[in-house]
XYZ file of C-alpha atoms in Angstrom:
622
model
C -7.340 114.570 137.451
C -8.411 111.890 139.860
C -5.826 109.087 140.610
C -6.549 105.210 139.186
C -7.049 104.389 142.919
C -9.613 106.974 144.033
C -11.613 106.409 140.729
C -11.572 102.743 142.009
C -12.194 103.041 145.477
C -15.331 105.362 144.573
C -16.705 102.476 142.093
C -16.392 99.903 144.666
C -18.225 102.065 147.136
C -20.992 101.521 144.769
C -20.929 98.196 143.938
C -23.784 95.985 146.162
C -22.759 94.926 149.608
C -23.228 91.424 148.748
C -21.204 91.117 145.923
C -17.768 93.968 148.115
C -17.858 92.205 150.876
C -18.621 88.558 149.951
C -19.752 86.073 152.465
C -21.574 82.685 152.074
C -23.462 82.967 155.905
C -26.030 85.337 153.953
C -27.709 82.570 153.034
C -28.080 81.899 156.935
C -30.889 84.788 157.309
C -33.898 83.836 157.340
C -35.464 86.906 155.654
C -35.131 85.729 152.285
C -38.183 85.218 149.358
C -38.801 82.252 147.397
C -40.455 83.039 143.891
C -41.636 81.379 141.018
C -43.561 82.884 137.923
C -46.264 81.261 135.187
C -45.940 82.537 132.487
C -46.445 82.354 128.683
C -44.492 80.038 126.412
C -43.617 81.232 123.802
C -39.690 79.874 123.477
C -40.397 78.323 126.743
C -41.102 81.391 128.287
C -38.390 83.531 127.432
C -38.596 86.867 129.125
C -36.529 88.460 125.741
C -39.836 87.561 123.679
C -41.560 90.722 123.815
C -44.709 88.219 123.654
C -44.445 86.486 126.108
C -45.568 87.835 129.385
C -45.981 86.852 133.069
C -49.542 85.435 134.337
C -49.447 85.288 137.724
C -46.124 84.708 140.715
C -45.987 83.516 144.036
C -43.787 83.872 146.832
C -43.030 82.657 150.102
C -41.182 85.195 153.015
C -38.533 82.970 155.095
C -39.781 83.196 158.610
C -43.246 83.147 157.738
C -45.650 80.296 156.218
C -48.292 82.077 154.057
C -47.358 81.786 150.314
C -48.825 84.923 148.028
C -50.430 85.403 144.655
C -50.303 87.808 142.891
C -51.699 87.971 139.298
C -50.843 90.327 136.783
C -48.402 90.702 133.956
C -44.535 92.240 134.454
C -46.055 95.533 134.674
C -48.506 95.298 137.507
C -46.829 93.115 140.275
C -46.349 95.595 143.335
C -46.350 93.571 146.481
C -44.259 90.755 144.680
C -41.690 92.771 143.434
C -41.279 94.930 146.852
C -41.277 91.980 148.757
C -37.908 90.948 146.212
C -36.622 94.082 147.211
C -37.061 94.343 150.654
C -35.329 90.220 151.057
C -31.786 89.645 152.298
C -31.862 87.269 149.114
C -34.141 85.144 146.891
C -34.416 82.035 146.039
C -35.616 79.941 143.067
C -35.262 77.018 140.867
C -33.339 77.872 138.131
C -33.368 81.299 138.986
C -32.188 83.004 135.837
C -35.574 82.566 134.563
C -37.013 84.504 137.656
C -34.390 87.167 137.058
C -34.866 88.113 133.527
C -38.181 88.150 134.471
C -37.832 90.812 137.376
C -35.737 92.539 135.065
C -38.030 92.642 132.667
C -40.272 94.015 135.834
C -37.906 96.984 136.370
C -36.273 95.046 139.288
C -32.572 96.243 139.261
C -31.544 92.372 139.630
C -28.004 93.497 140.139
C -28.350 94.465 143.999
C -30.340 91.039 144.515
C -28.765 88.251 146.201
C -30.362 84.861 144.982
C -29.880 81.446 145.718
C -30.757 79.007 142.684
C -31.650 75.480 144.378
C -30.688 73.964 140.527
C -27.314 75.388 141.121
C -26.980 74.137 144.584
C -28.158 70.559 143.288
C -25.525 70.992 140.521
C -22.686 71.714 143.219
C -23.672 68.564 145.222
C -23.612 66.736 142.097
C -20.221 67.871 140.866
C -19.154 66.181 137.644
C -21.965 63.267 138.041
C -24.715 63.481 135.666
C -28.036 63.629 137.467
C -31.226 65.250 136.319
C -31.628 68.818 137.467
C -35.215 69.318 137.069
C -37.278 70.815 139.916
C -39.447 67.067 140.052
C -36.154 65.267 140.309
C -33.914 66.928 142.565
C -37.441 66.955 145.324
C -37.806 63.229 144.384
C -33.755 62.557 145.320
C -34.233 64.201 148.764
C -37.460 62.653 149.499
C -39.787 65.214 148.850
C -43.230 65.179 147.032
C -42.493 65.555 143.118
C -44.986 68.138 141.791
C -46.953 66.030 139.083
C -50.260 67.427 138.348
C -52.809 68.093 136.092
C -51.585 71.914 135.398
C -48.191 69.963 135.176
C -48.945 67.827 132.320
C -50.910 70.674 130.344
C -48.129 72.977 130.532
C -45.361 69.686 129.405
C -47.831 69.270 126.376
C -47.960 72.725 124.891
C -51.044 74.628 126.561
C -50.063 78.054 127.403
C -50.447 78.849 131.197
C -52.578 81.960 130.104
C -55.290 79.129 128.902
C -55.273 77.074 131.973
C -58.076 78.546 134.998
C -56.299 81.019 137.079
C -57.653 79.024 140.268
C -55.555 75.931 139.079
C -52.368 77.818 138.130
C -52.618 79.280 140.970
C -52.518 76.325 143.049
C -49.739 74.599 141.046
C -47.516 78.080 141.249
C -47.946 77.619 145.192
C -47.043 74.435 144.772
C -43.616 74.862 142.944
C -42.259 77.483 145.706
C -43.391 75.869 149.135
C -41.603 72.428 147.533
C -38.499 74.716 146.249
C -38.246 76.332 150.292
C -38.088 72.773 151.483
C -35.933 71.788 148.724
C -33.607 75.041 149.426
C -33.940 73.900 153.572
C -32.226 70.692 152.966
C -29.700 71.657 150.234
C -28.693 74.608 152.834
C -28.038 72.007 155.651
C -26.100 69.847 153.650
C -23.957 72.580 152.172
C -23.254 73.598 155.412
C -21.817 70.713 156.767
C -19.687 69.631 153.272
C -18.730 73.735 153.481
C -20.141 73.864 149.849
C -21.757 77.079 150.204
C -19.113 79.712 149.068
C -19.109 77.062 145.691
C -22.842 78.015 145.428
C -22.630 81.476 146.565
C -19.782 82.076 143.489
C -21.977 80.556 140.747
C -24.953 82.465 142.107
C -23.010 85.982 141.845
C -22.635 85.035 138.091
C -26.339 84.745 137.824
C -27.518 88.067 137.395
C -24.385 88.819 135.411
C -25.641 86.158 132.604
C -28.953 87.703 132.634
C -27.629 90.845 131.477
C -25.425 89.070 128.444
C -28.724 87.015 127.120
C -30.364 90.436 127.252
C -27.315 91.971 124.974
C -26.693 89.266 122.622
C -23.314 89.392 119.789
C -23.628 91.569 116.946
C -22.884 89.806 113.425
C -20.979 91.411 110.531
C -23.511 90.321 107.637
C -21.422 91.419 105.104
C -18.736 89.299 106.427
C -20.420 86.302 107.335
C -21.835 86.545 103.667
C -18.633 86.342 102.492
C -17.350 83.530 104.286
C -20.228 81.331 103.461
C -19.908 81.793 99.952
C -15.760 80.795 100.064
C -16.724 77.916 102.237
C -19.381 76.652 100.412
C -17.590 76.999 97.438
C -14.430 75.097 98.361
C -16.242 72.748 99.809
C -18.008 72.170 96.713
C -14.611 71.840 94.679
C -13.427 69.247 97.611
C -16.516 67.180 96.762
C -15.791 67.009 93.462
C -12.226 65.989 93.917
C -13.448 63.205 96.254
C -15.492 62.158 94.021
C -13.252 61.783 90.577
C -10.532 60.404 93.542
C -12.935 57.646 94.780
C -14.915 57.409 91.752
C -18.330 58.501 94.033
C -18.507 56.976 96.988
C -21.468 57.400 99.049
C -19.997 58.253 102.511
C -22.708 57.957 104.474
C -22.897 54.304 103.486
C -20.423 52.276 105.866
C -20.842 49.389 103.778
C -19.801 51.210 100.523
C -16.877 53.225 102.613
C -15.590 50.226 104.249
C -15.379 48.348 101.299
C -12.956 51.091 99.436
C -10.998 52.159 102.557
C -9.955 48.311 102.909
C -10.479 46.425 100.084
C -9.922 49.125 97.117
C -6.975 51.167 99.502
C -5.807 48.139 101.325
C -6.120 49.704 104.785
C -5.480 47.249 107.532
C -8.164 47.177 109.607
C -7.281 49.444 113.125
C -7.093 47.753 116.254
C -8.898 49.487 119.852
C -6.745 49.970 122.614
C -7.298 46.774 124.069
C -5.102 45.383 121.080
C -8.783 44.096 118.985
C -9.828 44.633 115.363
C -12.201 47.808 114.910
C -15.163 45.855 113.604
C -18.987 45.868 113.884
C -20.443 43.397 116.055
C -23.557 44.520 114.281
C -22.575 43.956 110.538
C -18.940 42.695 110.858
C -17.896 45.131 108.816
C -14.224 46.714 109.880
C -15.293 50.137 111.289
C -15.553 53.477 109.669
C -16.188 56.127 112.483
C -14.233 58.785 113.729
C -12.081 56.643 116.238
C -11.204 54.078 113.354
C -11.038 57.346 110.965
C -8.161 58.204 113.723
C -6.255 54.588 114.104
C -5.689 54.424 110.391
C -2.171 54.264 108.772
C -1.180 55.279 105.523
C 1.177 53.470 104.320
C 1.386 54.838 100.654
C 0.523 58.156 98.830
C -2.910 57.024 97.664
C -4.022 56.267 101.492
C -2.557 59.598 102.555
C -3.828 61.638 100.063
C -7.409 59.735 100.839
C -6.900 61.198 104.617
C -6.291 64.615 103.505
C -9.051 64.642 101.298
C -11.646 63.205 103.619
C -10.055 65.366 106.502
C -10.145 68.256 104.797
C -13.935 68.017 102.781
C -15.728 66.746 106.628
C -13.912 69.778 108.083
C -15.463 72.071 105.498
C -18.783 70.876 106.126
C -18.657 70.354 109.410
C -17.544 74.238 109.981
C -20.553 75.243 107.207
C -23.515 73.302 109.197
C -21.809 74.159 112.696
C -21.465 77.446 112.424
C -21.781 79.440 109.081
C -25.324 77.933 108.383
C -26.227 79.338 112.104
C -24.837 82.480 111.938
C -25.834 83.342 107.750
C -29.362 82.406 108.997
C -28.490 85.196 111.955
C -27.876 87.610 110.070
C -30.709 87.156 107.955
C -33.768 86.588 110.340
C -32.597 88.251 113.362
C -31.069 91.322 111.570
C -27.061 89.600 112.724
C -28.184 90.373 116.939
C -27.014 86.524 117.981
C -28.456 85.999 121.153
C -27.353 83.096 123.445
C -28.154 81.302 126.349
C -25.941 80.370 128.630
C -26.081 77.336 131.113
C -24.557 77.324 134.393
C -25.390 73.022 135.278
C -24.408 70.711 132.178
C -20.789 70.495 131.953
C -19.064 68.034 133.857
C -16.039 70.208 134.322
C -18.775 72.682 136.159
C -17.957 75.831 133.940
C -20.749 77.152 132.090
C -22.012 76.903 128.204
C -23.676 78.865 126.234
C -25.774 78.082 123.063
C -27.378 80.175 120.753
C -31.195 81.060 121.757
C -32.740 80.415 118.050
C -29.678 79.649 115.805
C -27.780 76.184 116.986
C -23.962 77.581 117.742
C -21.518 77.418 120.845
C -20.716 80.720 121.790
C -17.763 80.071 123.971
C -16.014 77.776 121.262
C -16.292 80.105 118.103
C -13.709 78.603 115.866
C -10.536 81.600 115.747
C -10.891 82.547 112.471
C -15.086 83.053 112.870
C -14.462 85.653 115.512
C -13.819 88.466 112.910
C -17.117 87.651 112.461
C -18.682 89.178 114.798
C -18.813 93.248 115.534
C -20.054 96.118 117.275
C -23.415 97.193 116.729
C -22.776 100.904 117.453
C -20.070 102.588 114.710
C -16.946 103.833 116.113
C -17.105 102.009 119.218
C -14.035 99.012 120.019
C -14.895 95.497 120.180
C -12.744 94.434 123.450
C -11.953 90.796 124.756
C -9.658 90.965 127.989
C -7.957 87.741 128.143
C -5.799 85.704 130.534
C -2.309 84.761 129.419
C -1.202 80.711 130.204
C -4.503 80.226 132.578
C -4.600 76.575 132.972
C -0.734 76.603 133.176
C -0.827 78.788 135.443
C -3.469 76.675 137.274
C -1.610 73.392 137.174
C 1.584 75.585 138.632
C -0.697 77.245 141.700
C -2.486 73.376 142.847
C 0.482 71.252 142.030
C 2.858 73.804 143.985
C 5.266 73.015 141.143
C 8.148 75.573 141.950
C 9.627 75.128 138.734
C 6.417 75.939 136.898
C 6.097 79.266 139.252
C 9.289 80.197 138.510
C 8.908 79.592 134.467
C 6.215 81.897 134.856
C 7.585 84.688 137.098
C 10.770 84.654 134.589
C 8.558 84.915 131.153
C 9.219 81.729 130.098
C 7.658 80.949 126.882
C 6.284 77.383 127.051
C 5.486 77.507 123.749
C 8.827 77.456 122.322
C 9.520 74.757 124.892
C 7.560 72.238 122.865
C 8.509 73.605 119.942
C 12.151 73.266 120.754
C 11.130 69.507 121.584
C 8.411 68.516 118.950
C 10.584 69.822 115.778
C 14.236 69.530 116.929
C 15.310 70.776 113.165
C 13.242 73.518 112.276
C 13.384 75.119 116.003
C 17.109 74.869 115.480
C 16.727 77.057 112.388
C 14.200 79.871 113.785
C 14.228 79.399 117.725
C 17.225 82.192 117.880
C 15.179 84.583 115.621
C 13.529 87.268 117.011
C 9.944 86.749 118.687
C 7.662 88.427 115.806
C 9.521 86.575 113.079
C 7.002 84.757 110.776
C 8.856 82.094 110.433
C 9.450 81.491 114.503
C 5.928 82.384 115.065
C 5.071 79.482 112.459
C 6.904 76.827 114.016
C 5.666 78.157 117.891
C 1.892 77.993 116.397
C 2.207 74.842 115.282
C 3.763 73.060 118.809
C 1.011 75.300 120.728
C -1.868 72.344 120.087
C 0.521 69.547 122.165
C 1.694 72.108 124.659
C -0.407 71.787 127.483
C -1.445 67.902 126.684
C 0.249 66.772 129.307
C -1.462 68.776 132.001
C -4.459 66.740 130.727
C -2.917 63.546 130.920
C -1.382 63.102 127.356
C 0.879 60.543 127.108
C 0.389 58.745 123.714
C 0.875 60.117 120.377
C 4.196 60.351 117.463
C 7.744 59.716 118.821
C 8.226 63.440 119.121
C 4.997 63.831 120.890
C 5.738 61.372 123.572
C 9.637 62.304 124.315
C 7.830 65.762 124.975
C 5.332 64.846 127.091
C 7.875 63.174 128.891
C 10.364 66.082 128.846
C 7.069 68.586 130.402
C 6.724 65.978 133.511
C 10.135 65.648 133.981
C 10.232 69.443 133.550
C 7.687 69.974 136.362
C 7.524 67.170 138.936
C 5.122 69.012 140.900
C 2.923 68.941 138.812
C 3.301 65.642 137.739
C 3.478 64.481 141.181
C 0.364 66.564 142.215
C -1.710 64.594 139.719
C 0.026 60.893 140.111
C -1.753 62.003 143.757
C -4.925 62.576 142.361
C -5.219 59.933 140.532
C -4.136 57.327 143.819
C -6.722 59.363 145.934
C -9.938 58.258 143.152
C -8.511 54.437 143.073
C -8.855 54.474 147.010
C -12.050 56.692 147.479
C -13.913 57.104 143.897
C -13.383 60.906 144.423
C -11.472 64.197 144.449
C -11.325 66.818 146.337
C -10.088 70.532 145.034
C -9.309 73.343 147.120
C -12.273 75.162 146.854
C -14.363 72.369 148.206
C -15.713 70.765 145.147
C -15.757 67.037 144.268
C -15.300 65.258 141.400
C -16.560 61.562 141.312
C -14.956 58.674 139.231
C -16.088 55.788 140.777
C -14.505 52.569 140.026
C -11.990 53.558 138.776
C -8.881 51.368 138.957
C -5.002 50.446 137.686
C -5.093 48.338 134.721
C -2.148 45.384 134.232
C 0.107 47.931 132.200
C -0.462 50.594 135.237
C -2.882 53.106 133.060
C -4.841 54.219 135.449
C -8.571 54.537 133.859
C -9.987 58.037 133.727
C -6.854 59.713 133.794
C -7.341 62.247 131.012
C -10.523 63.254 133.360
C -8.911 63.094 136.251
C -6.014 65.654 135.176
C -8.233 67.918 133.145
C -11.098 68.474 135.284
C -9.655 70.300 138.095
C -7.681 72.298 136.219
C -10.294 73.236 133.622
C -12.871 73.922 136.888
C -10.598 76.223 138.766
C -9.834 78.073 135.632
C -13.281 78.830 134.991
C -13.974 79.679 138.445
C -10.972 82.290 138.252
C -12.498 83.980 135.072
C -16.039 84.034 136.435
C -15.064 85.929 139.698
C -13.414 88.361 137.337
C -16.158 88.788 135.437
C -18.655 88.909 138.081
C -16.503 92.242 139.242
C -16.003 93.420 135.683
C -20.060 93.570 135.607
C -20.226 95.481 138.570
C -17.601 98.213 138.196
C -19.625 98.720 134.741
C -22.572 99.272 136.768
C -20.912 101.244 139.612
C -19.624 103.504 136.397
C -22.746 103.312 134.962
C -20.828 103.043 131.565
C -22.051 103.046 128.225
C -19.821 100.104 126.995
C -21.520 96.672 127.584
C -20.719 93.386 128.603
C -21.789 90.474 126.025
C -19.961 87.150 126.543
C -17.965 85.197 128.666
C -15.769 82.655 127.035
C -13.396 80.037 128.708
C -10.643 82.100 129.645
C -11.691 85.704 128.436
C -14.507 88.334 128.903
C -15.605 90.023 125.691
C -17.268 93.409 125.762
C -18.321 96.599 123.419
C -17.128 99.495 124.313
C -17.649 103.175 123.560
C -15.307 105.027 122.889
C -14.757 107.386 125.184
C -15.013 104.739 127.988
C -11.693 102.993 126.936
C -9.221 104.229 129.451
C -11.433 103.702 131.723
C -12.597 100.081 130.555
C -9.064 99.312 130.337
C -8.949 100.241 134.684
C -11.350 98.283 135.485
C -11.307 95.205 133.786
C -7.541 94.779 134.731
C -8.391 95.873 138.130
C -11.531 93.202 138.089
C -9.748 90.163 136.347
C -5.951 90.614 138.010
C -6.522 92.203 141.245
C -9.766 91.018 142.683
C -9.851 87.317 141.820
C -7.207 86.816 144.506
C -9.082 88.512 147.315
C -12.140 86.466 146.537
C -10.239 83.106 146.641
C -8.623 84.141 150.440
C -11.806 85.105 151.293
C -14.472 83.136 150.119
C -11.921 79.746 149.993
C -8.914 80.788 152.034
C -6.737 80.088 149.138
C -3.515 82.100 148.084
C -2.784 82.068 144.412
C 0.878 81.357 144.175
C 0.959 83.266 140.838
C -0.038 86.171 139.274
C -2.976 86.897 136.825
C -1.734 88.764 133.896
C -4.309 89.575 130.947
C -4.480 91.144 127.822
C -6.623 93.575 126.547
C -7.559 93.201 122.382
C -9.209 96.011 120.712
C -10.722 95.803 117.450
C -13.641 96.816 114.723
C -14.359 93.315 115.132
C -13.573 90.084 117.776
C -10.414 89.399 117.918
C -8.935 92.040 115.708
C -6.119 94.606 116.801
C -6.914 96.906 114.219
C -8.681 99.637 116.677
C -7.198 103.248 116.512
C -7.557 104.828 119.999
């Protein structure tokens, strides 16, 4: 039997040069293709509507200054789609439209290099919230926008297959000789900022995104069936226990709400951080939103029990319209296939999100308890998720150099129990000393696990217990503490931060109040940590793709989540799946960082590998 290393040296012989051997200077030749497609738009043009279709592309070689049509549907575009082929790279705006649609052309988009000008934009921008649109990013480097007649048609509804060729034609030429000038000066200015391995990462991911829209999660109908009913049902039971409790309220009536919370309860009315009563300038009513929700305090067992209840009914119906509703709908128009889309430019934090294509969910934030949810939609076969253990500690401990934090984690400390031991003093004194799996430890663990990391995101307020261990994790790791006291002094003086990898984030303004809060802390802690975090999963999943492909495996890729990559696979692929994906997401994130950002992780990357009938589940006999 072949050896784990020769099976892996063999798949990596396969996998695209580009993606092996990383290096940002591709984007240096000059033998690269700029596309861009008309086509129908039906869901704005989705290339997974099997009625939708192309109408005509053009393109643009690097060196050269003739721009092609070519009209035809995905079927019937030779020259386009060898020209694609034959290019170094390609480049578009918003380019994961282009490459589901040369997918959908028989294009093997996996061995393409592109560059997406909408990602480099998004790079430049870091966490500052500018409009990505082709129109404005030309506009903000003084280019030509591209209003136009075709424009305007296309922004009101009319299908491109309705406008005159001879017009779409000219507006399709249009769009790619302003994205090449576009992709000219982001290139230049990358360059100089050395921004292009950021660019060069996200673009890897691309393609890999493509392939997950294409495969979409697989709902348990049965399941979610069931779970709608119980939550719809104890919802209903919480409504009417509301109701007899506050004799019928109408909640979505601040007057009537604010006039029971503090006249009928005797709430005093919560005051805002700067020390001022929560009222409406508007109405000059005391408040009744979440954040004055938040500030109230009980002070006897009618306003506590009102604060369960109202906690506990908006929960239920938040959950029910957020994601039951969505995914009961699913199952019942789109036969339980929940396919997503995923973003690479809105978050602030720069990781991605995704969103479900026809049914309104998050598919990265599925609540734990919805995950069983979801299935494989091929019997027999293991639902996998291959997750990394204490990322964003581990995170914190690599950029703060916190030798403390390292050392925690070489040694298997369990921060966990840390705050446990902290946040309940007298029941961790009863269970810490029991063994690991003992309900009753694990209880106490669980319930300290939502404060643990807080502090790594600047949390400083909260209960008693809360703050003495917030301030027993800083004075536990002064590297990290220290790391992001530094952080914060470096956006007072110059409005931004620089990471590692060469990204900024931008807080301008910000400043040290009188009581030495610094404003945008929370922000300033969380985003780097939360960015570099991402950025270590994608590059792990961006090799996890390709060993699939090099493999040419059955099993499939289908979502990427915040710390995890979640997959189907077949069941005589496990071993193998198991190889590769700890191979992909331990081994070869570090190699990318030295070589794409020079950095050396100071820690390891451990993961875990679940295996279920369904997400999350361990219930999978191999």
């Amino acid at each position: 039997m072949e050896s784990r290393e020769a099976t892996l040296r063999k798949l990596y012989e396969r996998i695209p040069k580009h993606v092996r051997e990383p290096d940002a200077r591709l984007y240096e030749k000059e033998d690269y293709v700029t596309l861009d497609f008309e086509t129908t738009n039906l869901d704005k043009g989705d290339p997974y509507n099997p009625d939708n279709r192309i109408v005509l592309g053009a393109w643009r070689t690097g060196e050269g200054s003739e721009i092609h049509v070519e009209v035809g549907n995905e079927f019937n575009l030779p020259r386009l789609c060898a020209a694609v082929e034959a290019a170094s790279f390609i480049v578009a705006h918003n380019a994961k439209f282009e490459l589901g649609w040369l997918q959908r052309a028989g294009v093997d988009i996996s061995r393409i290099p592109v560059y997406c000008t909408q990602i480099g934009e998004f790079v430049l921008a870091g966490n500052r919230k500018l409009p990505l649109g082709l129109d404005a990013c030309l506009k903000r480097r003084g280019l030509l926008g591209k209003a136009s007649v075709v424009g305007t048609l296309i922004k009101n509804g009319v299908c491109p297959s309705k406008i005159p060729e001879s017009w779409l034609s000219e507006y399709c030429v249009v769009d790619v000789r302003q994205t090449w000038k576009l992709f000219l000066l982001q290139r230049e200015c990358l360059m100089r900022m050395s921004k292009l391995p950021l660019v060069y990462t996200k673009c890897l991911l691309t393609p890999v995104l493509v392939h997950l829209e294409k495969e979409g999660m697989f709902l348990d109908s049965q399941k979610v069936t069931s779970y709608h009913a119980v939550a719809v049902h104890a919802a209903d039971e919480l409504q009417i226990e509301f109701d007899e409790f506050t004799g019928g309220i109408n909640t979505n009536s601040p007057k009537q709400k604010a006039e029971y919370m503090y006249e009928t309860l005797g709430f005093k009315v919560p005051r805002d951080y700067r020390g001022k009563p929560m009222v409406s300038a508007k109405s000059e009513l005391p408040m009744t939103n979440a954040d004055a929700f938040q500030a109230l305090k009980p002070t006897n067992k009618k306003q506590k029990r009102f604060i369960e209840l109202y906690k506990e009914l908006n929960h239920h119906k938040q959950y029910i319209q957020k994601y039951l509703s969505s995914l009961l709908a699913c199952c019942a128009e789109a036969g339980g296939t929940l396919l997503g889309s995923i973003g690479q430019t809105f978050t602030s934090t720069q990781r991605s999100q995704s969103n479900g294509k026809r049914f309104s969910i998050q598919l990265q934030n599925i609540p734990r308890s919805y995950k069983q949810l979801f299935t494989t939609r091929r019997k027999g076969w293991a639902h996998a998720e291959r997750d990394y253990s204490s990322l964003e500690f581990k995170v914190a401990a690599h950029l703060g150099a916190d030798a403390r934090a390292l050392n925690d984690l070489a040694e298997g400390f369990d921060p966990h129990a840390f705050s446990a031991s902290e946040l309940f003093v007298t029941e961790w004194a009863a269970v810490g000393g029991l063994h690991e799996d003992d309900k009753r430890r694990k209880a106490v663990r669980t319930q300290a696990k939502a404060d643990t990391f807080k502090p790594l995101f600047g949390g400083t307020s909260g209960t008693k217990s809360q703050q003495k261990y917030y301030k027993a994790f800083r004075e536990r790791y002064p590297g990290i503490t220290g790391t992001q006291e530094r952080w914060k002094a470096e956006v007072i003086r110059t409005g931004r931060l620089k990471l590692p990898t060469g990204l900024d984030f931008f807080w301008p303004g910000t400043y040290m109040q009188a009581s030495g809060y610094v404003t945008n802390t929370t922000k300033i802690c969380n985003y780097p940590i939360q960015y570099f975090a991402f950025e270590i999963v994608m590059i792990g999943v961006i090799y996890l793709f390709h060993l699939i492909q090099a493999a040419k495996m059955q099993s499939i890729l289908i979502n990427i989540v915040h710390d995890s990559a979640v997959a189907e696979v077949h069941p005589d692929e496990l071993e193998l799946y198991d190889l590769i994906s700890k191979e992909a997401m331990e081994n070869e994130v570090p190699r990318y960082l030295t070589t794409m950002y020079g950095i050396d992780m100071m820690t390891t990357l451990e993961t875990d590998l679940t295996l279920g009938t369904h997400w999350g589940e361990t219930n999978y006999a191999t």
